[in-house]
PDB file of C-alpha atoms in Angstrom:
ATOM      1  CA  UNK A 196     -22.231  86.151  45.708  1.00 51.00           C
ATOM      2  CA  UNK A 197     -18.819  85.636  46.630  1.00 47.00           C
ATOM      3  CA  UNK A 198     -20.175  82.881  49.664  1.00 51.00           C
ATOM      4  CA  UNK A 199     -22.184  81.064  46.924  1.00 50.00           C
ATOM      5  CA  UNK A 200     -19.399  80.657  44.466  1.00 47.00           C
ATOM      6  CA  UNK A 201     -17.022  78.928  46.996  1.00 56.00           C
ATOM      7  CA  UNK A 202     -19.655  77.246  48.489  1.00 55.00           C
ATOM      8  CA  UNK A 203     -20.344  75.448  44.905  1.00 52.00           C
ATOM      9  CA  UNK A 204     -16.207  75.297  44.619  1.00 51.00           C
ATOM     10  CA  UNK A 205     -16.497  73.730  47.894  1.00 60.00           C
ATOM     11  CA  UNK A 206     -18.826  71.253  46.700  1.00 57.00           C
ATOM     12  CA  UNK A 207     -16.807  70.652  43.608  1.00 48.00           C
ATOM     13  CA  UNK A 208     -13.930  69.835  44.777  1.00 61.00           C
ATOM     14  CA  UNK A 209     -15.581  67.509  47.260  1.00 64.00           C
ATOM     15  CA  UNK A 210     -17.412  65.165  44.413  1.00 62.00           C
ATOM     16  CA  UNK A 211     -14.232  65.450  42.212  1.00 61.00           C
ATOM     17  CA  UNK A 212     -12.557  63.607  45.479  1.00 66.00           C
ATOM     18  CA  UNK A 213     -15.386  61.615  46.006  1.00 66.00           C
ATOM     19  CA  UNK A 214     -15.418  60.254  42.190  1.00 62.00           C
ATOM     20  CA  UNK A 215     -11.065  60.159  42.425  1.00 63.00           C
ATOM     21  CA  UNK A 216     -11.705  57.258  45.735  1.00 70.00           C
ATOM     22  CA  UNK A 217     -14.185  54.783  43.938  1.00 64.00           C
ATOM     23  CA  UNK A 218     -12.523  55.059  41.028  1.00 69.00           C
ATOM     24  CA  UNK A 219      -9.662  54.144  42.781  1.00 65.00           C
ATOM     25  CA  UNK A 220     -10.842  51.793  44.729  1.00 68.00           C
ATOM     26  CA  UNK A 221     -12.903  50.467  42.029  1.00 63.00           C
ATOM     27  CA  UNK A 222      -9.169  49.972  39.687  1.00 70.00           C
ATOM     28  CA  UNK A 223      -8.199  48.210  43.236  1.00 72.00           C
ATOM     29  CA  UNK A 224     -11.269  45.529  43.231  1.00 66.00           C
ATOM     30  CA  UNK A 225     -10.658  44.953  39.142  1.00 66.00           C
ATOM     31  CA  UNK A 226      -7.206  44.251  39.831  1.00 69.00           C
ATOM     32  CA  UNK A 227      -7.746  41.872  42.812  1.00 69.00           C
ATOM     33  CA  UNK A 228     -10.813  40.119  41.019  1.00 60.00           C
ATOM     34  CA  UNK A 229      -7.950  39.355  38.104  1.00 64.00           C
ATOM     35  CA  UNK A 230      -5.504  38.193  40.182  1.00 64.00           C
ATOM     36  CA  UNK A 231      -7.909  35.807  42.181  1.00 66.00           C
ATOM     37  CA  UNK A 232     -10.305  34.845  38.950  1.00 61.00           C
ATOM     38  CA  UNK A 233      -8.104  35.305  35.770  1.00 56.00           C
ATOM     39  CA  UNK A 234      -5.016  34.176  36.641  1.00 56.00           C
ATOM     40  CA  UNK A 235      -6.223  30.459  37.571  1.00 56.00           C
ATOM     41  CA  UNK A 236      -8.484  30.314  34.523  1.00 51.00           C
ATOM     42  CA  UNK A 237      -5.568  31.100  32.087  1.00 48.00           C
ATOM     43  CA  UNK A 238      -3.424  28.662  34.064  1.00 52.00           C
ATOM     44  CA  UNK A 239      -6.430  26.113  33.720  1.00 61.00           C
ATOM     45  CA  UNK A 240      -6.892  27.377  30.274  1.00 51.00           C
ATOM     46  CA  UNK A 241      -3.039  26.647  29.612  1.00 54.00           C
ATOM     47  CA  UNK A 242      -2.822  23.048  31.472  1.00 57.00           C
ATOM     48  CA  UNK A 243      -5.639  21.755  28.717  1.00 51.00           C
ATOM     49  CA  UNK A 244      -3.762  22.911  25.841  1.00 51.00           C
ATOM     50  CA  UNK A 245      -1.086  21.425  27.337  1.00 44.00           C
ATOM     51  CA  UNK A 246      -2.896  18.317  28.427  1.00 47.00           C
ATOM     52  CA  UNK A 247      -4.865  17.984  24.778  1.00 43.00           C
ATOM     53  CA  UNK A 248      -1.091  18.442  22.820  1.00 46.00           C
ATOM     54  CA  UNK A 249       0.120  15.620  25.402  1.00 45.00           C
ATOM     55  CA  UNK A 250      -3.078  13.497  24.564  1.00 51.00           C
ATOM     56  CA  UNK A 251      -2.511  13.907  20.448  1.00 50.00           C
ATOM     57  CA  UNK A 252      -0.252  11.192  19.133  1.00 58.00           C
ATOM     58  CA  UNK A 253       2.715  11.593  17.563  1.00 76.00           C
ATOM     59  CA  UNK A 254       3.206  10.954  13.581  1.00 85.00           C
ATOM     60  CA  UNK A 255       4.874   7.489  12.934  1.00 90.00           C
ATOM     61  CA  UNK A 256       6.346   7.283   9.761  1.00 93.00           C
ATOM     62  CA  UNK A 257       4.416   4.124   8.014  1.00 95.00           C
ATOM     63  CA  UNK A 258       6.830   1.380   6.563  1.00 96.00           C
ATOM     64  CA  UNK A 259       7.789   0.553   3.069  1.00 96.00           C
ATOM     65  CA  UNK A 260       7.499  -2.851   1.770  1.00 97.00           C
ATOM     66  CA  UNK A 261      10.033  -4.042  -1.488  1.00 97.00           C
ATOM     67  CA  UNK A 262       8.142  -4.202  -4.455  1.00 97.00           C
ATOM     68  CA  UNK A 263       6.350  -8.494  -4.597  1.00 97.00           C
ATOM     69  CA  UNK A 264       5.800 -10.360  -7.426  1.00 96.00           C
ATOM     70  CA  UNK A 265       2.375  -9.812  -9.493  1.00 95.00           C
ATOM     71  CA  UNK A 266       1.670 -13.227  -9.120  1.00 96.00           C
ATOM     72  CA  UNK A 267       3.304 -16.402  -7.968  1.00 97.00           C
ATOM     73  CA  UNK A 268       2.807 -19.902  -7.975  1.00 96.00           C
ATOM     74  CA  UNK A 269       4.288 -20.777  -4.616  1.00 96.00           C
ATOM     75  CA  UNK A 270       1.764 -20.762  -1.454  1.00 96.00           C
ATOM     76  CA  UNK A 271       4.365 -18.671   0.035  1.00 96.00           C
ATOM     77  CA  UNK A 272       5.833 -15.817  -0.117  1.00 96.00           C
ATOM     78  CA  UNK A 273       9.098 -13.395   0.956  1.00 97.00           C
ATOM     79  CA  UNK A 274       8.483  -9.986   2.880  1.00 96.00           C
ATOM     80  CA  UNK A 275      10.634  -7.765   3.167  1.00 97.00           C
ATOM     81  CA  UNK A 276      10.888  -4.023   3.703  1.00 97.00           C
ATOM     82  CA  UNK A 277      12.472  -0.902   5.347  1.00 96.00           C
ATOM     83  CA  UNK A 278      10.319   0.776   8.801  1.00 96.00           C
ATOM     84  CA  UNK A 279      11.156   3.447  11.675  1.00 94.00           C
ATOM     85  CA  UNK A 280      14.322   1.394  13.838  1.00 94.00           C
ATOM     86  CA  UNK A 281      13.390  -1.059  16.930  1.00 93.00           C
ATOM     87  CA  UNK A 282       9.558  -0.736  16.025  1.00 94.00           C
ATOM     88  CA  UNK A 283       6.716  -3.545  15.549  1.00 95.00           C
ATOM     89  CA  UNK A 284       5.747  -4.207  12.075  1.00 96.00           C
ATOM     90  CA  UNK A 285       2.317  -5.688  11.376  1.00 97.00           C
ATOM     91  CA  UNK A 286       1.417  -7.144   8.241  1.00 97.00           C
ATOM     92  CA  UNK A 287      -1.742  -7.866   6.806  1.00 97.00           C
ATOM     93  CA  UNK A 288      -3.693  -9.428   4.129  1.00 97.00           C
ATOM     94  CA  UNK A 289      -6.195  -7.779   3.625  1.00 95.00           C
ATOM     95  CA  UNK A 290      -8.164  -6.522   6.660  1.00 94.00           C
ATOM     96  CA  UNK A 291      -6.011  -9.851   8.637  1.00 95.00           C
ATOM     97  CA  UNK A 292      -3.149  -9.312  10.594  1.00 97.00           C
ATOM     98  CA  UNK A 293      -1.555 -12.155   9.626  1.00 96.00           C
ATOM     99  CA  UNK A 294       2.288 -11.516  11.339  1.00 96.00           C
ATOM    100  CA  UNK A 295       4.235  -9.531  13.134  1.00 96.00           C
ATOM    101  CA  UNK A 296       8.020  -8.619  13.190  1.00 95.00           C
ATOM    102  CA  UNK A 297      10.316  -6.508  14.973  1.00 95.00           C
ATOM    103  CA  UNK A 298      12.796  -3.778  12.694  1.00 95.00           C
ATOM    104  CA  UNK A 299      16.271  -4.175  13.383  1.00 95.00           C
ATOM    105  CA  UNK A 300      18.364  -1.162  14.195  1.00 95.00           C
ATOM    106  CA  UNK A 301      18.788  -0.123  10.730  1.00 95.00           C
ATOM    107  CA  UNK A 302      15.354  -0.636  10.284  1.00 95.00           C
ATOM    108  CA  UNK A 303      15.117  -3.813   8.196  1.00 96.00           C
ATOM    109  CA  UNK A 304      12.382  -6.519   8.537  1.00 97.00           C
ATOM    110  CA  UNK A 305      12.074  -9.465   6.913  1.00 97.00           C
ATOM    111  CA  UNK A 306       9.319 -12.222   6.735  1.00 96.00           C
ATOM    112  CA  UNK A 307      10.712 -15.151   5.155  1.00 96.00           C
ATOM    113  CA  UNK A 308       7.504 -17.136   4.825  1.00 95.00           C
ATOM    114  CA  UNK A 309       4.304 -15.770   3.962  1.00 96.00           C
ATOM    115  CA  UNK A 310       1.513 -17.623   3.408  1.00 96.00           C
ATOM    116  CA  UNK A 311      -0.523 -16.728   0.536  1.00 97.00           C
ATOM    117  CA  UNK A 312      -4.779 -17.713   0.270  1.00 96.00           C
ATOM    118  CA  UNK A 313      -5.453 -19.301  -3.383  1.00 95.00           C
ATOM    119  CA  UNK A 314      -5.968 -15.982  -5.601  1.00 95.00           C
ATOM    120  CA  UNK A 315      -6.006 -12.596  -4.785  1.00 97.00           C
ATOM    121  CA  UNK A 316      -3.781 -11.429  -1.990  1.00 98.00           C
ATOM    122  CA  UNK A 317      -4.032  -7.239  -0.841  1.00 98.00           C
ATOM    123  CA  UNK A 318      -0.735  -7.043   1.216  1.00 98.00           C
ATOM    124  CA  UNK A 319       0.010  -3.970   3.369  1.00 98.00           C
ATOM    125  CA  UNK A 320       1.814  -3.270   6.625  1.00 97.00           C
ATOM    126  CA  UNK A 321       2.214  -0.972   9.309  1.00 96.00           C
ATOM    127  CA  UNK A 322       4.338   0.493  12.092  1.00 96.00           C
ATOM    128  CA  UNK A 323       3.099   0.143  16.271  1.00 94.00           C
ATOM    129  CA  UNK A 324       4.711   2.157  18.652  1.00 91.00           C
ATOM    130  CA  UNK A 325       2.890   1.077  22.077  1.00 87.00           C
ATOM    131  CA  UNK A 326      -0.543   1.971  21.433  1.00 86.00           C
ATOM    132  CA  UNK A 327      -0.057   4.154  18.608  1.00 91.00           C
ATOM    133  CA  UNK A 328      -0.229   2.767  15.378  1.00 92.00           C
ATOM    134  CA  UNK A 329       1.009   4.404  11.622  1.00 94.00           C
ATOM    135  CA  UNK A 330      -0.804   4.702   8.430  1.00 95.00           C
ATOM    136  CA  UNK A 331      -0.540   1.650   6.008  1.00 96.00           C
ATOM    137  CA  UNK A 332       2.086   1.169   3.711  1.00 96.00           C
ATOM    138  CA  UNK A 333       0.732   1.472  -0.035  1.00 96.00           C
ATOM    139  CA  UNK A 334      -1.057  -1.778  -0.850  1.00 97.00           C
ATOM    140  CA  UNK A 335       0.386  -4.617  -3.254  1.00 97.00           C
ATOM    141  CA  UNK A 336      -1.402  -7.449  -4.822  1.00 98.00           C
ATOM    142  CA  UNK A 337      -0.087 -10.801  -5.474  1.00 97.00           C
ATOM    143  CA  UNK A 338      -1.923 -13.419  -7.454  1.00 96.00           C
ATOM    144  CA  UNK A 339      -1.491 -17.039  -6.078  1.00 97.00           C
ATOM    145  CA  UNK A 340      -2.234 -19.093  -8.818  1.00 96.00           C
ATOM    146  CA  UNK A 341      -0.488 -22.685  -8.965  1.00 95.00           C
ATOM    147  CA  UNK A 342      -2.852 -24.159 -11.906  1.00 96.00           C
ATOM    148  CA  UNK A 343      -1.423 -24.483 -15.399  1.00 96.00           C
ATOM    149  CA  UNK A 344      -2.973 -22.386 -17.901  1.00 97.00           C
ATOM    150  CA  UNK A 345      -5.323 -23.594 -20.496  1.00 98.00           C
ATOM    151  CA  UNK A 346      -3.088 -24.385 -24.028  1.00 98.00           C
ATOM    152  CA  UNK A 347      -4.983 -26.185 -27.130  1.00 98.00           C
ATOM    153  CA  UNK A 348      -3.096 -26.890 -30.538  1.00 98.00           C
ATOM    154  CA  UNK A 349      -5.604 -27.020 -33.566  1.00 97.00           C
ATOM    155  CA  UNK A 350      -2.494 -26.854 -36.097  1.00 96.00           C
ATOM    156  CA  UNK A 351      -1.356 -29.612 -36.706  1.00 96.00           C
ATOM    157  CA  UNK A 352      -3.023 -32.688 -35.538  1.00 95.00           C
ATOM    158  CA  UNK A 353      -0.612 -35.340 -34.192  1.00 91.00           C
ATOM    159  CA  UNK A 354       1.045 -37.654 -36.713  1.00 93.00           C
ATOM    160  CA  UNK A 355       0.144 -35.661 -39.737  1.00 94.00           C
ATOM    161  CA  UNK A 356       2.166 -36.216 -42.266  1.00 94.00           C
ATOM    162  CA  UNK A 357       3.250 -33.404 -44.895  1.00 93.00           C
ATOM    163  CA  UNK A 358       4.320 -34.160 -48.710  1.00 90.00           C
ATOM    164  CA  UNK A 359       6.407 -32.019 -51.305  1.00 82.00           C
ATOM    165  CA  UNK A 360       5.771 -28.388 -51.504  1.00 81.00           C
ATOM    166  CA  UNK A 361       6.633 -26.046 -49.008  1.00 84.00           C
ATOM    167  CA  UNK A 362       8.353 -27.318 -45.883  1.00 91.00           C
ATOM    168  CA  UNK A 363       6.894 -25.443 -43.063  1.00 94.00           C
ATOM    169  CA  UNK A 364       3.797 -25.902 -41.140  1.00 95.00           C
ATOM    170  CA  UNK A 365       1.580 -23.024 -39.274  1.00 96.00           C
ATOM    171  CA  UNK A 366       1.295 -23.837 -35.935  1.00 98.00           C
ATOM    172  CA  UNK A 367      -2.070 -22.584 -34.343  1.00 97.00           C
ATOM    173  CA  UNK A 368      -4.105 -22.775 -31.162  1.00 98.00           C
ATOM    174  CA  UNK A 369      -5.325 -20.378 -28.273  1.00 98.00           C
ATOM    175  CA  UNK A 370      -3.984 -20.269 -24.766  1.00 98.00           C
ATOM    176  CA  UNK A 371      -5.068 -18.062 -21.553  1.00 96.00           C
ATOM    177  CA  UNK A 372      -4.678 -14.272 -22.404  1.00 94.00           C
ATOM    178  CA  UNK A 373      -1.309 -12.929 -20.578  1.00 93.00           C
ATOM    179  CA  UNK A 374       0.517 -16.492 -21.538  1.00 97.00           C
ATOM    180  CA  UNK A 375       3.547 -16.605 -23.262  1.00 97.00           C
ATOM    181  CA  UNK A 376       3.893 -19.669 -26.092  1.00 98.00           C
ATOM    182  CA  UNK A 377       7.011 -21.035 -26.988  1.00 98.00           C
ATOM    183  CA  UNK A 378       7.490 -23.644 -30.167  1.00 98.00           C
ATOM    184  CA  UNK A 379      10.420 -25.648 -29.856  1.00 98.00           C
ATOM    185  CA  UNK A 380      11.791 -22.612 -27.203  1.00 96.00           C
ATOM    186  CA  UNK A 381      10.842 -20.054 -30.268  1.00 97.00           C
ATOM    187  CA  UNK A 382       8.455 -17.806 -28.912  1.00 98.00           C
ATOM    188  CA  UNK A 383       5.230 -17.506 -30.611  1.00 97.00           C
ATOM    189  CA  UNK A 384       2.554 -14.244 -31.135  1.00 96.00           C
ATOM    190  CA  UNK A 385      -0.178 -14.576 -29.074  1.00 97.00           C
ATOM    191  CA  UNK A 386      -2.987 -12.020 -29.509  1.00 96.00           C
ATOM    192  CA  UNK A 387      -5.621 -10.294 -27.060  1.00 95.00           C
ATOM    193  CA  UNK A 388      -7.796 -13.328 -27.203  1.00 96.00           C
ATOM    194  CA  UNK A 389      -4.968 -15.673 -26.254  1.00 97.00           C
ATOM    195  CA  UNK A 390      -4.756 -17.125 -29.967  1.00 98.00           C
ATOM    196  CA  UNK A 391      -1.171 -18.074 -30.386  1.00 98.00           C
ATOM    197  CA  UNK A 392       0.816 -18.722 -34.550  1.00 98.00           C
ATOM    198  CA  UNK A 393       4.133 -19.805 -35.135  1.00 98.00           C
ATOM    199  CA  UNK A 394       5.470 -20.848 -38.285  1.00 97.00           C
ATOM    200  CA  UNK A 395       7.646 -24.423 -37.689  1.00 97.00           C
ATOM    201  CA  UNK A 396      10.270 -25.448 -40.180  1.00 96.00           C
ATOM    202  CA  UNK A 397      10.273 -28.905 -41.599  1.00 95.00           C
ATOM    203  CA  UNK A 398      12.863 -31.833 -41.951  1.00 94.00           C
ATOM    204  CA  UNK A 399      12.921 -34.302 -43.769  1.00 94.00           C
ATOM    205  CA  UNK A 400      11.407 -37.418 -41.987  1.00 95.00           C
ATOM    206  CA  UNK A 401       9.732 -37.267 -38.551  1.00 96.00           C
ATOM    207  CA  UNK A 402       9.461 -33.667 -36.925  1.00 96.00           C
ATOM    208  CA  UNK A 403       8.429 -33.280 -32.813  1.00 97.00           C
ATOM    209  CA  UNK A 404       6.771 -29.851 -32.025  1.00 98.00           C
ATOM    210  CA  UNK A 405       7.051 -29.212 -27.794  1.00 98.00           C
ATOM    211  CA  UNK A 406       4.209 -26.326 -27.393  1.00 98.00           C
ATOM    212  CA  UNK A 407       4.660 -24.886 -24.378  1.00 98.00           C
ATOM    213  CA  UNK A 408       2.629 -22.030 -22.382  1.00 98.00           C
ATOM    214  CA  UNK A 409       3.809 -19.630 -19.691  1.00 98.00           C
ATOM    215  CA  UNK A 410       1.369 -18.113 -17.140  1.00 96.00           C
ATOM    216  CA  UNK A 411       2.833 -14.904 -15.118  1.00 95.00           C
ATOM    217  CA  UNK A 412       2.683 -17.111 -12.557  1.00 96.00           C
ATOM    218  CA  UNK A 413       4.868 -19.476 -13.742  1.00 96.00           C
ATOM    219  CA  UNK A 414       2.793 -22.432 -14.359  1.00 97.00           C
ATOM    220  CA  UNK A 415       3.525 -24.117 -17.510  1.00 98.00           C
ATOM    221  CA  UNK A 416       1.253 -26.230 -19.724  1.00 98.00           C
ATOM    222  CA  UNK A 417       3.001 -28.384 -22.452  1.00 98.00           C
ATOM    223  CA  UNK A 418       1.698 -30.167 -25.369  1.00 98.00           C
ATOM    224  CA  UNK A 419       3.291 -32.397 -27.998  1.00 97.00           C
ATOM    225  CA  UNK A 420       2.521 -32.788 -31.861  1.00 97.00           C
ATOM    226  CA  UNK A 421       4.642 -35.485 -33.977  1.00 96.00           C
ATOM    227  CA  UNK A 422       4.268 -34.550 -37.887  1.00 96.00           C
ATOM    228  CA  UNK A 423       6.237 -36.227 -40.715  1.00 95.00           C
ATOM    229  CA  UNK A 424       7.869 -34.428 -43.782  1.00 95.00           C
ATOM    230  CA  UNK A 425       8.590 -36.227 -47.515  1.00 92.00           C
ATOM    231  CA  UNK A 426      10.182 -33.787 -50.154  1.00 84.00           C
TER     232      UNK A 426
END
């Protein structure tokens, strides 16, 4: 009985040392099937997150344009603005690049003439950097407009003349809506519909009325009425 048990001891012990050598050697082949597989792949793995950072552009801060007139009535205009230093700076209106300047090393830029198309004029810029390019700078709109605006007087009617009673006169008509209407360099009410009033004070004898109307684009439309006053 004795024989058996150390005979099964026996064959214990030798499994156990069979099962201790592959599992050593099997930790070996793990560890040399890391070194020669996973080590490359992280290093690949690392050299494209590497290479895709490298391949991302960089942020470039997009340039701010001083604040333009709402409309003008020059076919030109002044650009101006503050950008990243030493940088391009493209300008465009509306989807057309129409110039480009170079910030100085404060980063100032300045376009002295910019030509304006007849109307509505979406003006925005931004920043190049090789081939990288920044977001555009908020868009402005300038109105070119270098026609006079519409002005009619209904009140008076030239060379009226005026008698006795009171000596002032209602001045009346209608002009484009956003005009301003002077009398005599008195400014007059003008309403949403463009219909201006002004009351005008009589002299005696002959009385001129200048009517003049403003647009914000500086056009000006002028009209004359000559009335005459008796007491």
């Amino acid at each position: 009985m004795r024989r058996n048990r150390s005979r099964i001891l026996r064959k214990v012990e030798k499994q156990s040392k069979r099962n201790f050598i592959l599992t050593v050697a099997g930790t070996i082949l793990i560890i040399i099937a890391i070194f020669k597989l996973g080590i490359p792949l992280l290093a690949q793995i690392g050299q494209s997150n590497i290479q895709t950072q490298s391949d991302k552009p960089s942020f470039i801060q997009p340039p701010q344009l001083d604040p333009l007139p709402i409309a003008t009535n020059s076919a030109t205009i002044k650009i101006s603005g503050l950008a990243i230093t030493d940088k391009e700076i493209e300008v465009f209106v509306g989807n057309s690049l129409v110039n480009t300047i170079k910030s100085d090393h404060v980063g100032k830029f300045e376009i002295a003439s910019l030509k304006l198309n007849s109307g509505q004029n979406l003006i925005k810029a931004r920043t190049r950097d090789n081939d990288n390019t920044s977001d555009f700078s908020p868009e402005q709109t300038v109105i070119f407009d270098d026609t006079g605006p519409m002005l009619e007087v209904t009140n008076p009617t030239s060379n009226q003349s005026f008698a006795g009673g009171e000596n002032t006169v209602e001045v009346r008509g209608k002009t484009d809506v956003d005009s301003t209407v002077t009398v005599n360099d008195f400014r007059a009410i003008v309403d949403s519909e463009g219909k201006f009033s002004y009351l005008f004070k009589l002299t005696n004898g002959e009385n001129i009325i200048n009517i003049k109307s403003l647009d914000p684009a500086g056009n000006e439309t002028s009209l004359e009425r000559k009335v005459n006053f008796s007491p």
